[in-house]
Short mmCIF file of C-alpha atoms in Angstrom, two decimals:
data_model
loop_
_atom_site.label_atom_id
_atom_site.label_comp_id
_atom_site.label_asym_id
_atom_site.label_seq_id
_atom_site.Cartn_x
_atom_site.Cartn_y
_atom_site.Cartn_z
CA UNK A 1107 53.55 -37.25 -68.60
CA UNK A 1108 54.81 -35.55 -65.28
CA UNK A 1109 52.53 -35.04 -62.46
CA UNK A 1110 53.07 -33.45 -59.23
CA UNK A 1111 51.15 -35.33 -56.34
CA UNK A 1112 51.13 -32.77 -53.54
CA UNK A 1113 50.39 -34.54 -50.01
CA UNK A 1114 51.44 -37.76 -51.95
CA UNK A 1115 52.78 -40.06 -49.31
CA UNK A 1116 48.99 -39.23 -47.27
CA UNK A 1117 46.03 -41.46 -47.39
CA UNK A 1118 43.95 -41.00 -50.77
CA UNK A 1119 47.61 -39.47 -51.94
CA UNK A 1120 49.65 -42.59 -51.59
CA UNK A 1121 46.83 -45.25 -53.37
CA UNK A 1122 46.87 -42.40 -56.67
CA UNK A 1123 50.49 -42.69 -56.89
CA UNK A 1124 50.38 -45.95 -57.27
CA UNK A 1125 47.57 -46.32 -59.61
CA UNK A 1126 49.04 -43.19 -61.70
CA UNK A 1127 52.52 -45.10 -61.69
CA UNK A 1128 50.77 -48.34 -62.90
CA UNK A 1129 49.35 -46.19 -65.91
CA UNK A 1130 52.81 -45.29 -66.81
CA UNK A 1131 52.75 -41.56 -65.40
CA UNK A 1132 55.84 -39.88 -63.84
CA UNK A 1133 54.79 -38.79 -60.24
CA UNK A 1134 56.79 -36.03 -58.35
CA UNK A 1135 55.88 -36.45 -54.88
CA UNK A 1136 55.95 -32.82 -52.20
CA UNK A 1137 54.51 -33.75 -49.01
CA UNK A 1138 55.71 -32.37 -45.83
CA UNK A 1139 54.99 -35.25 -43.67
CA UNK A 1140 52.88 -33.88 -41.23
CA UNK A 1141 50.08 -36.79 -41.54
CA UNK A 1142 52.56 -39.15 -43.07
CA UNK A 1143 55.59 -41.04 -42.30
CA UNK A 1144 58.69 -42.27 -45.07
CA UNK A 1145 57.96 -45.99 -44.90
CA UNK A 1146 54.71 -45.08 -47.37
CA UNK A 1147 56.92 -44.31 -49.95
CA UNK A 1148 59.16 -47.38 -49.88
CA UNK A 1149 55.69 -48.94 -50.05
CA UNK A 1150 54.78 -46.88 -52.94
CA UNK A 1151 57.65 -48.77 -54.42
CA UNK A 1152 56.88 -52.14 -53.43
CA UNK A 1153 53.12 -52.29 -54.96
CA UNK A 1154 54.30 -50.45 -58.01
CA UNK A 1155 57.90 -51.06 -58.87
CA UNK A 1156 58.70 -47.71 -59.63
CA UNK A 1157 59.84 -45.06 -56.75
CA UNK A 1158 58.28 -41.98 -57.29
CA UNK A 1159 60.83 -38.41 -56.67
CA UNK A 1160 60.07 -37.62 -53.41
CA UNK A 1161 60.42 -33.80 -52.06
CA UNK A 1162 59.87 -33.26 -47.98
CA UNK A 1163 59.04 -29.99 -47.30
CA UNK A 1164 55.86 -27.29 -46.98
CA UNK A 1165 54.33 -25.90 -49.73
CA UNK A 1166 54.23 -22.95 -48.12
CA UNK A 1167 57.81 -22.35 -48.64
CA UNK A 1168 57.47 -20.87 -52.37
CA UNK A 1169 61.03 -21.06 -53.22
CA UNK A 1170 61.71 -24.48 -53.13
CA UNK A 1171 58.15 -25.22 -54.63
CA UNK A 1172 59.86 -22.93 -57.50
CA UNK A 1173 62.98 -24.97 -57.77
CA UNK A 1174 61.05 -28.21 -58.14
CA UNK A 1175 59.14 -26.66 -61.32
CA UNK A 1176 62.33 -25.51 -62.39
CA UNK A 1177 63.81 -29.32 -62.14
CA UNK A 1178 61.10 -30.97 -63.79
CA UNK A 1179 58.22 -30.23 -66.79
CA UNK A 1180 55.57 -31.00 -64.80
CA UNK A 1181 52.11 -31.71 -67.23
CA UNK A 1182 49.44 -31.44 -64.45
CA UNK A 1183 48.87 -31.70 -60.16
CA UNK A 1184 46.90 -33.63 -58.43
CA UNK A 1185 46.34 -31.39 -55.40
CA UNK A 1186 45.50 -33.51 -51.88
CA UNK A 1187 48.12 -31.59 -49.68
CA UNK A 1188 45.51 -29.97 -46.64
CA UNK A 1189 44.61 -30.73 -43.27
CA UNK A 1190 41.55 -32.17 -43.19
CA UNK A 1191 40.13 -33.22 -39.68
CA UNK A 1192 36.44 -31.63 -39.28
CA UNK A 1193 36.53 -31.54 -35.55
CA UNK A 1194 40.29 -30.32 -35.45
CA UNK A 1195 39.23 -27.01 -37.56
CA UNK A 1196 36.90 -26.08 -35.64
CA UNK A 1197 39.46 -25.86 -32.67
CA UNK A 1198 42.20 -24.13 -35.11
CA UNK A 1199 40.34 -22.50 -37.84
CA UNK A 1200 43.06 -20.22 -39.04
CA UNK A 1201 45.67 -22.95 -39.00
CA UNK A 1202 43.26 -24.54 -41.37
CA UNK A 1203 42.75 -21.51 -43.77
CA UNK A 1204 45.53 -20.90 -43.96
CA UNK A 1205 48.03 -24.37 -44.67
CA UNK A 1206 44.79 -25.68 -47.06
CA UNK A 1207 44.27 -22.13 -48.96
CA UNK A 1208 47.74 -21.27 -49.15
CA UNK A 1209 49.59 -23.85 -50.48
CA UNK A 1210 46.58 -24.87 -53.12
CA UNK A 1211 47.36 -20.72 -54.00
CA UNK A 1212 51.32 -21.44 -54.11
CA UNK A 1213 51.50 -24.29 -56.69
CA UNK A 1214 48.05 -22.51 -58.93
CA UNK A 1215 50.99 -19.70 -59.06
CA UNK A 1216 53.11 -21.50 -60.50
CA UNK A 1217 50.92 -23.20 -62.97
CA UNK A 1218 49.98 -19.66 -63.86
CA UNK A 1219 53.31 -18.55 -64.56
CA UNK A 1220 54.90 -21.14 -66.34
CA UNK A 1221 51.35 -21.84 -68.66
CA UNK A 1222 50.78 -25.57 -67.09
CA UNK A 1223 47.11 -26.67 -67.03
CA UNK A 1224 45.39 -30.06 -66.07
CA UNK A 1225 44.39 -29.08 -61.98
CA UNK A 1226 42.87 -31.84 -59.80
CA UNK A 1227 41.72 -31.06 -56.43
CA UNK A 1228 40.86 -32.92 -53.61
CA UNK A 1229 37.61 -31.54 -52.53
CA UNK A 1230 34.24 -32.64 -50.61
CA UNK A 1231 31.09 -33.55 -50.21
CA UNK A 1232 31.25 -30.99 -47.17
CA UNK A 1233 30.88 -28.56 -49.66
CA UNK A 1234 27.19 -29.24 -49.92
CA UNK A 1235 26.75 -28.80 -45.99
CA UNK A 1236 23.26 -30.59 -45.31
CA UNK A 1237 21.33 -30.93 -48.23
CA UNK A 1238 17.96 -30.44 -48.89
CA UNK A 1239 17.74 -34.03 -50.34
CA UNK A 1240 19.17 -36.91 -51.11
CA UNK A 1241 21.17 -38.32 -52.90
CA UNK A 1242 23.69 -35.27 -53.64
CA UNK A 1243 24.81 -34.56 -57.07
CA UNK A 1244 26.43 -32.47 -58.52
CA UNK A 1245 23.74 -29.71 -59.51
CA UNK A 1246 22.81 -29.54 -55.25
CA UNK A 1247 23.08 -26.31 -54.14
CA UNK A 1248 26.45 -25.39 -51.93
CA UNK A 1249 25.48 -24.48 -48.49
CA UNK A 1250 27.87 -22.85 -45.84
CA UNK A 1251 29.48 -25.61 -44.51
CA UNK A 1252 29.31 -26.73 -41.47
CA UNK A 1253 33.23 -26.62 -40.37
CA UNK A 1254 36.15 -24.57 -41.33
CA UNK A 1255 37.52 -27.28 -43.18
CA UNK A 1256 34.80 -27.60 -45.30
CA UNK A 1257 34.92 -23.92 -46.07
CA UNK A 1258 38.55 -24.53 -47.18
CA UNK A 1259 36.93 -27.23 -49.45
CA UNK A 1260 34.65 -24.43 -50.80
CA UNK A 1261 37.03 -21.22 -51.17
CA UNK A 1262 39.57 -23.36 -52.69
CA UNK A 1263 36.87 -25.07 -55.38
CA UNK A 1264 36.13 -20.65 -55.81
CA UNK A 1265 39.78 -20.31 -56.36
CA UNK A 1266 40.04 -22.89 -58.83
CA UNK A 1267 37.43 -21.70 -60.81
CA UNK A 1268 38.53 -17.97 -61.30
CA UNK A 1269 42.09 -19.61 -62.38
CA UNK A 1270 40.19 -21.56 -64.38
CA UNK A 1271 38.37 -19.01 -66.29
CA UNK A 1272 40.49 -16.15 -65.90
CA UNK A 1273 43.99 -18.27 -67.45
CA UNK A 1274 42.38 -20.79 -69.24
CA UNK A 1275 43.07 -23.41 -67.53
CA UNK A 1276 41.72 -27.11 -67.00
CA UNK A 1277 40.56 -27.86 -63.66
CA UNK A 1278 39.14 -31.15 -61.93
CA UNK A 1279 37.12 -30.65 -58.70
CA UNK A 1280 36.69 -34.42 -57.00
CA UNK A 1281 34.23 -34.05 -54.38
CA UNK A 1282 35.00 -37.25 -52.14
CA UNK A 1283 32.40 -38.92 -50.09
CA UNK A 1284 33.98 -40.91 -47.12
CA UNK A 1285 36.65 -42.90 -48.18
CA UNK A 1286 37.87 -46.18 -46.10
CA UNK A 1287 39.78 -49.31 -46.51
CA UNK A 1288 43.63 -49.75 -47.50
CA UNK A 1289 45.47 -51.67 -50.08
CA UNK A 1290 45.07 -55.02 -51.18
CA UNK A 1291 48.61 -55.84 -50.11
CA UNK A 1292 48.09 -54.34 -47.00
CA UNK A 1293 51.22 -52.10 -47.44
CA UNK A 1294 48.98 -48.56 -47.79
CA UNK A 1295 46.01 -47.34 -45.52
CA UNK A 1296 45.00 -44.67 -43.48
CA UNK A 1297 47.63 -43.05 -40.72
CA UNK A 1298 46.15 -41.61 -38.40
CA UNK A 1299 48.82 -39.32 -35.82
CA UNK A 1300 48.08 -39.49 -32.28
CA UNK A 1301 44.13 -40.13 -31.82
CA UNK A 1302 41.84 -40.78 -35.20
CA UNK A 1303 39.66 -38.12 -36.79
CA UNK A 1304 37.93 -40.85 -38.94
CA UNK A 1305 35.12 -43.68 -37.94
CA UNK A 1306 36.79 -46.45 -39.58
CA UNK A 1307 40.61 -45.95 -37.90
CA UNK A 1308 39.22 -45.50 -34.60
CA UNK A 1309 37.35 -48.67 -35.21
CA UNK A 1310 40.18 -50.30 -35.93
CA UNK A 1311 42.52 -49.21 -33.51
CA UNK A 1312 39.59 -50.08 -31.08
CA UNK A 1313 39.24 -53.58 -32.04
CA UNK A 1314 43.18 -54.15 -31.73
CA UNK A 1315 42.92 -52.89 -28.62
CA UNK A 1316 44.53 -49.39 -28.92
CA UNK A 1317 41.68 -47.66 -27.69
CA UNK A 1318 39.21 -48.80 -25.11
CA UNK A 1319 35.89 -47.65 -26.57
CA UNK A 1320 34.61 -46.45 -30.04
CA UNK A 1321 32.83 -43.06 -29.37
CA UNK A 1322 29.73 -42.41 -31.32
CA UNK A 1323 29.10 -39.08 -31.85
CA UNK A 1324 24.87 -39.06 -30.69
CA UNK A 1325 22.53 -41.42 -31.45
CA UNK A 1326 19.67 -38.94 -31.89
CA UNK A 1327 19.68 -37.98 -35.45
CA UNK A 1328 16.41 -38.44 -37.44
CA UNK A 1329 17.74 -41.59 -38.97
CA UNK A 1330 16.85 -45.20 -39.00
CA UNK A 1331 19.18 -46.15 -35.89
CA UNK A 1332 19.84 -42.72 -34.65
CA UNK A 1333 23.43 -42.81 -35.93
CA UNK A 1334 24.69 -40.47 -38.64
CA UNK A 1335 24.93 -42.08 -42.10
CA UNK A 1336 27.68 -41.80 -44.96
CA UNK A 1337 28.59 -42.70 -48.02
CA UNK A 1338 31.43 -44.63 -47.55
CA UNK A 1339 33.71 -45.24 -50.81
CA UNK A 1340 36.90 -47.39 -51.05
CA UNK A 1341 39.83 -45.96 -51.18
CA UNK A 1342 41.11 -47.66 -54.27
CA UNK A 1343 38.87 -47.14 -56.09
CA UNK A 1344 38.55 -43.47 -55.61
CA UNK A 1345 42.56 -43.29 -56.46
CA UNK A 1346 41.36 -44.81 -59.65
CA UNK A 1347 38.60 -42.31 -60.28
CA UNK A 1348 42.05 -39.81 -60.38
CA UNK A 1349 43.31 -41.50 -63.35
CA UNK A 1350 40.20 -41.61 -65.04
CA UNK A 1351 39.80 -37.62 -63.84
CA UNK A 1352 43.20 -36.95 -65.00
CA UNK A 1353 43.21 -38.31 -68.49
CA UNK A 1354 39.62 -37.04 -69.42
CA UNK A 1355 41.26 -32.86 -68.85
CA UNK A 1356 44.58 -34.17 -71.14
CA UNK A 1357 42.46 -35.31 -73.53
CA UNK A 1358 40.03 -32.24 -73.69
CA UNK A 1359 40.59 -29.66 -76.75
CA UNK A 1360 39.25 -26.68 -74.98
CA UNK A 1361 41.57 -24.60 -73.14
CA UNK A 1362 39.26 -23.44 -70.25
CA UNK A 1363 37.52 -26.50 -68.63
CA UNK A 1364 35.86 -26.70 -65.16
CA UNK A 1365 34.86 -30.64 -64.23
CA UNK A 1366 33.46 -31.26 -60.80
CA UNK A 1367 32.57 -34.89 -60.50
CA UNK A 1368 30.94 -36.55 -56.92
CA UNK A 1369 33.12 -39.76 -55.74
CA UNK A 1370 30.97 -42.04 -53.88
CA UNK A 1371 29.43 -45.12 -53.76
CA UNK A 1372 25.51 -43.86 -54.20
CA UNK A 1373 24.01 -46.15 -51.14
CA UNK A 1374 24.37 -44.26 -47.60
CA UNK A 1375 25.72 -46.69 -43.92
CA UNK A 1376 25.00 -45.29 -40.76
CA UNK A 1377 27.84 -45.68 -38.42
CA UNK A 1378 26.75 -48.66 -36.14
CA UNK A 1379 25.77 -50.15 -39.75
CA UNK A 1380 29.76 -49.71 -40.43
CA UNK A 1381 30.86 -50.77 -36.91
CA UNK A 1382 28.24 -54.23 -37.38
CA UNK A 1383 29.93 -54.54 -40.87
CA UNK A 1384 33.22 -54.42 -39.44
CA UNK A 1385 32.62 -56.80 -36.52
CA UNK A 1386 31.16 -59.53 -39.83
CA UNK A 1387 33.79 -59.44 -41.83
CA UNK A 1388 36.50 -59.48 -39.59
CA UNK A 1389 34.96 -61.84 -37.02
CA UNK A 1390 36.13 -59.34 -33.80
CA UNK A 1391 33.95 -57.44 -31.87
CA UNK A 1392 34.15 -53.48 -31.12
CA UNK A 1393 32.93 -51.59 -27.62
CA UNK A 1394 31.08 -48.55 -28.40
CA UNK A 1395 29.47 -45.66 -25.92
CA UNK A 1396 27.57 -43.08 -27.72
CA UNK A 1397 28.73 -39.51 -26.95
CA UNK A 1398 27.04 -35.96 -27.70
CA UNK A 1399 26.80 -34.57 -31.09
CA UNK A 1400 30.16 -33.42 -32.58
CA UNK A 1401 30.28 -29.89 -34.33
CA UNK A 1402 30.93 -29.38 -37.54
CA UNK A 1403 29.06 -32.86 -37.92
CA UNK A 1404 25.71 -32.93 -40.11
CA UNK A 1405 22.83 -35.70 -40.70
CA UNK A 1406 23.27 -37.71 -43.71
CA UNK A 1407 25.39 -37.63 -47.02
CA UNK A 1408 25.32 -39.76 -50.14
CA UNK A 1409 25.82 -39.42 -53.51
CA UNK A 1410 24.89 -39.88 -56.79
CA UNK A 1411 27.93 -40.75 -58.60
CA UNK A 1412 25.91 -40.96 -61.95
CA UNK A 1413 28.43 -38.07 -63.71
CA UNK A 1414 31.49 -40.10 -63.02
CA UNK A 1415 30.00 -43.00 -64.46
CA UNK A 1416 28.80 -41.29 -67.67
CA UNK A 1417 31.72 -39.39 -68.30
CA UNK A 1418 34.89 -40.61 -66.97
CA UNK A 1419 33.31 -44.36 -67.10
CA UNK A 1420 34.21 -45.24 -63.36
CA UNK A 1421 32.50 -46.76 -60.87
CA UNK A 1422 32.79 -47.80 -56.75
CA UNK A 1423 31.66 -51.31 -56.93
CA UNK A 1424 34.14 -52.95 -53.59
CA UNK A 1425 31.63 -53.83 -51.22
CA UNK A 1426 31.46 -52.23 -47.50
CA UNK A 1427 32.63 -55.47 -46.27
CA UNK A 1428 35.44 -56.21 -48.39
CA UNK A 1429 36.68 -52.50 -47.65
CA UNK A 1430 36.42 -52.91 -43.83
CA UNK A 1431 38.45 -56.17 -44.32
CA UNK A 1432 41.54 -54.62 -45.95
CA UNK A 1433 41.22 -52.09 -43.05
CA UNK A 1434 41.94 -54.49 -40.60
CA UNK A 1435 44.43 -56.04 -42.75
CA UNK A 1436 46.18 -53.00 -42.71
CA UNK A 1437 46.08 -52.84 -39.29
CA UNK A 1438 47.62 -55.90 -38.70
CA UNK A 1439 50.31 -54.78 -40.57
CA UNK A 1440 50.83 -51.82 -38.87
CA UNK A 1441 51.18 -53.85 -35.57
CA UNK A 1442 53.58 -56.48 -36.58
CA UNK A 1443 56.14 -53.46 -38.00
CA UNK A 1444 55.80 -51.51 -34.98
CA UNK A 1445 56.82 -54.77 -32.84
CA UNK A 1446 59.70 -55.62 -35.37
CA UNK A 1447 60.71 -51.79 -34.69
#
């Protein structure tokens, strides 16, 4: 079986490639490297032994996303190419509707035309805005979310939906929780360009020295420390919740199914909970101030992953710890090939 990864050399992308190429998949890679760099997919290579085929450019650019269907029978997509930075979309909202709605739109065209089914997208648990209660699943109630990035979540989880049901089609929607951590060989992990969007990079790159503080964003909430709290779900074993999402739609008999599963770990961490965790099992400290509120920001988020257990038989079980100690792994390795270079 074919698959085309879009945004495959990116975070959550690159760890799915390689568990899809260790389940004996063929993976057609189209990323256009804007959170990404090349070394990721000699990586890719490294942990799996195979090299996946490797397109660079924007899905935006429908003709050569047409020449690559042409190339290749392509039996399903896992969909992750999107910008995805809360705070960042509420400074550029349009730049966000429009790269994460359009190029999900772009490839669904394709699929459409040439009678390909088996859709996974990349969505989030910032479709829920702030629940009611806690934990989420997946019956909750969508709010409006809170940033434009979330609403691209939403819309595109709407679009997918109506393809579904209008084409008969076979759709996955994977609402993520907050994934962290890198991979056990310390080869894959989160890239951040220029400063980090996410808690765990930024603590990281503060610990190493990179940056002089960790900001907290407020210390006010109505929660046990003050902090916001997350469910925070490692990032292999969400890329193997793919696989699991993946085969389940090849393997269905109807022609029009709509999953949507929540990927998360079921227990919520506040962020100084993280940061303490982090400073344990890596044995290095990390300077914090607390800052204001950021937008686009809410309370508290955590799932219950029940559904994914019951019906695609997967589970997060990698401890907080162990996943903030591959993060600093990969940092380490980030360091040393930036002095070699």
């Amino acid at each position: 079986m074919t698959i085309l990864v879009t945004g495959g050399l990116g975070y959550i992308g690159s760890h799915t490639v390689v568990e899809l190429l260790k389940n004996n998949f063929q993976v057609i890679i189209v990323d256009d490297m804007s959170n990404s760099e090349k070394f990721i997919l000699d990586n890719i290579e490294k942990i799996a032994g195979k090299r996946p085929v490797f397109f660079p450019f924007d899905l935006r650019r429908k003709e050569l996303l047409a020449q690559v269907f042409d190339a290749y029978e392509i039996d399903g997509c896992i969909n992750f190419a999107a910008y995805k930075a809360v705070g960042e979309s509420q400074e550029k909202p349009l730049d966000y509707y429009e790269n994460n709605l359009y190029t999900l739109i772009n490839v669904l065209q394709e699929f459409k035309n040439r009678n390909i089914s088996n859709f996974i997208f990349s969505s989030s648990c910032t479709v829920y805005g702030q629940a009611d209660e806690q934990p989420i699943d997946e019956n909750t109630p969508l709010k409006t979310p809170e940033s434009s990035y979330g609403k691209t979540k939403q819309m595109g989880e709407e679009i997918l939906k109506d393809f579904a049901t209008a084409y008969q089609k076979k759709v996955s929607l994977l609402r993520y929780f907050n994934p962290i951590g890198s991979h056990p060989s310390a080869l894959l992990g989160e890239l951040p360009i220029g400063v980090p969007n996410n808690l765990v990079p930024y603590v990281t790159q503060t610990a190493s020295g990179i940056r002089g503080k960790l900001s907290i964003w407020g210390n006010d909430y109505p929660t046990e420390d003050g902090t916001a709290v997350r469910d925070y779900i490692y990032v292999v074993d969400l890329a193997k919740a793919h696989v699991k999402a993946l085969q389940k739609l090849m393997n269905e008999t109807s022609e029009t199914v709509i999953d949507i599963y929540n990927l998360g770990t079921g227990k919520g961490s506040s962020v100084l909970e993280v940061v303490n965790a982090f400073e344990t099992a890596n044995s290095v400290k990390v300077p914090y101030q607390i800052c204001e509120r950021r937008a686009g920001d809410i309370t508290v988020a955590y799932a219950n992953a029940d559904k994914a257990e019951r019906e695609l038989g997967w589970k997060a079980d990698t401890s907080l710890e162990e996943a903030l100690r591959t993060t600093w792994e990969w940092q380490k390795y980030l360091e040393s090939r930036n002095n070699k270079s």
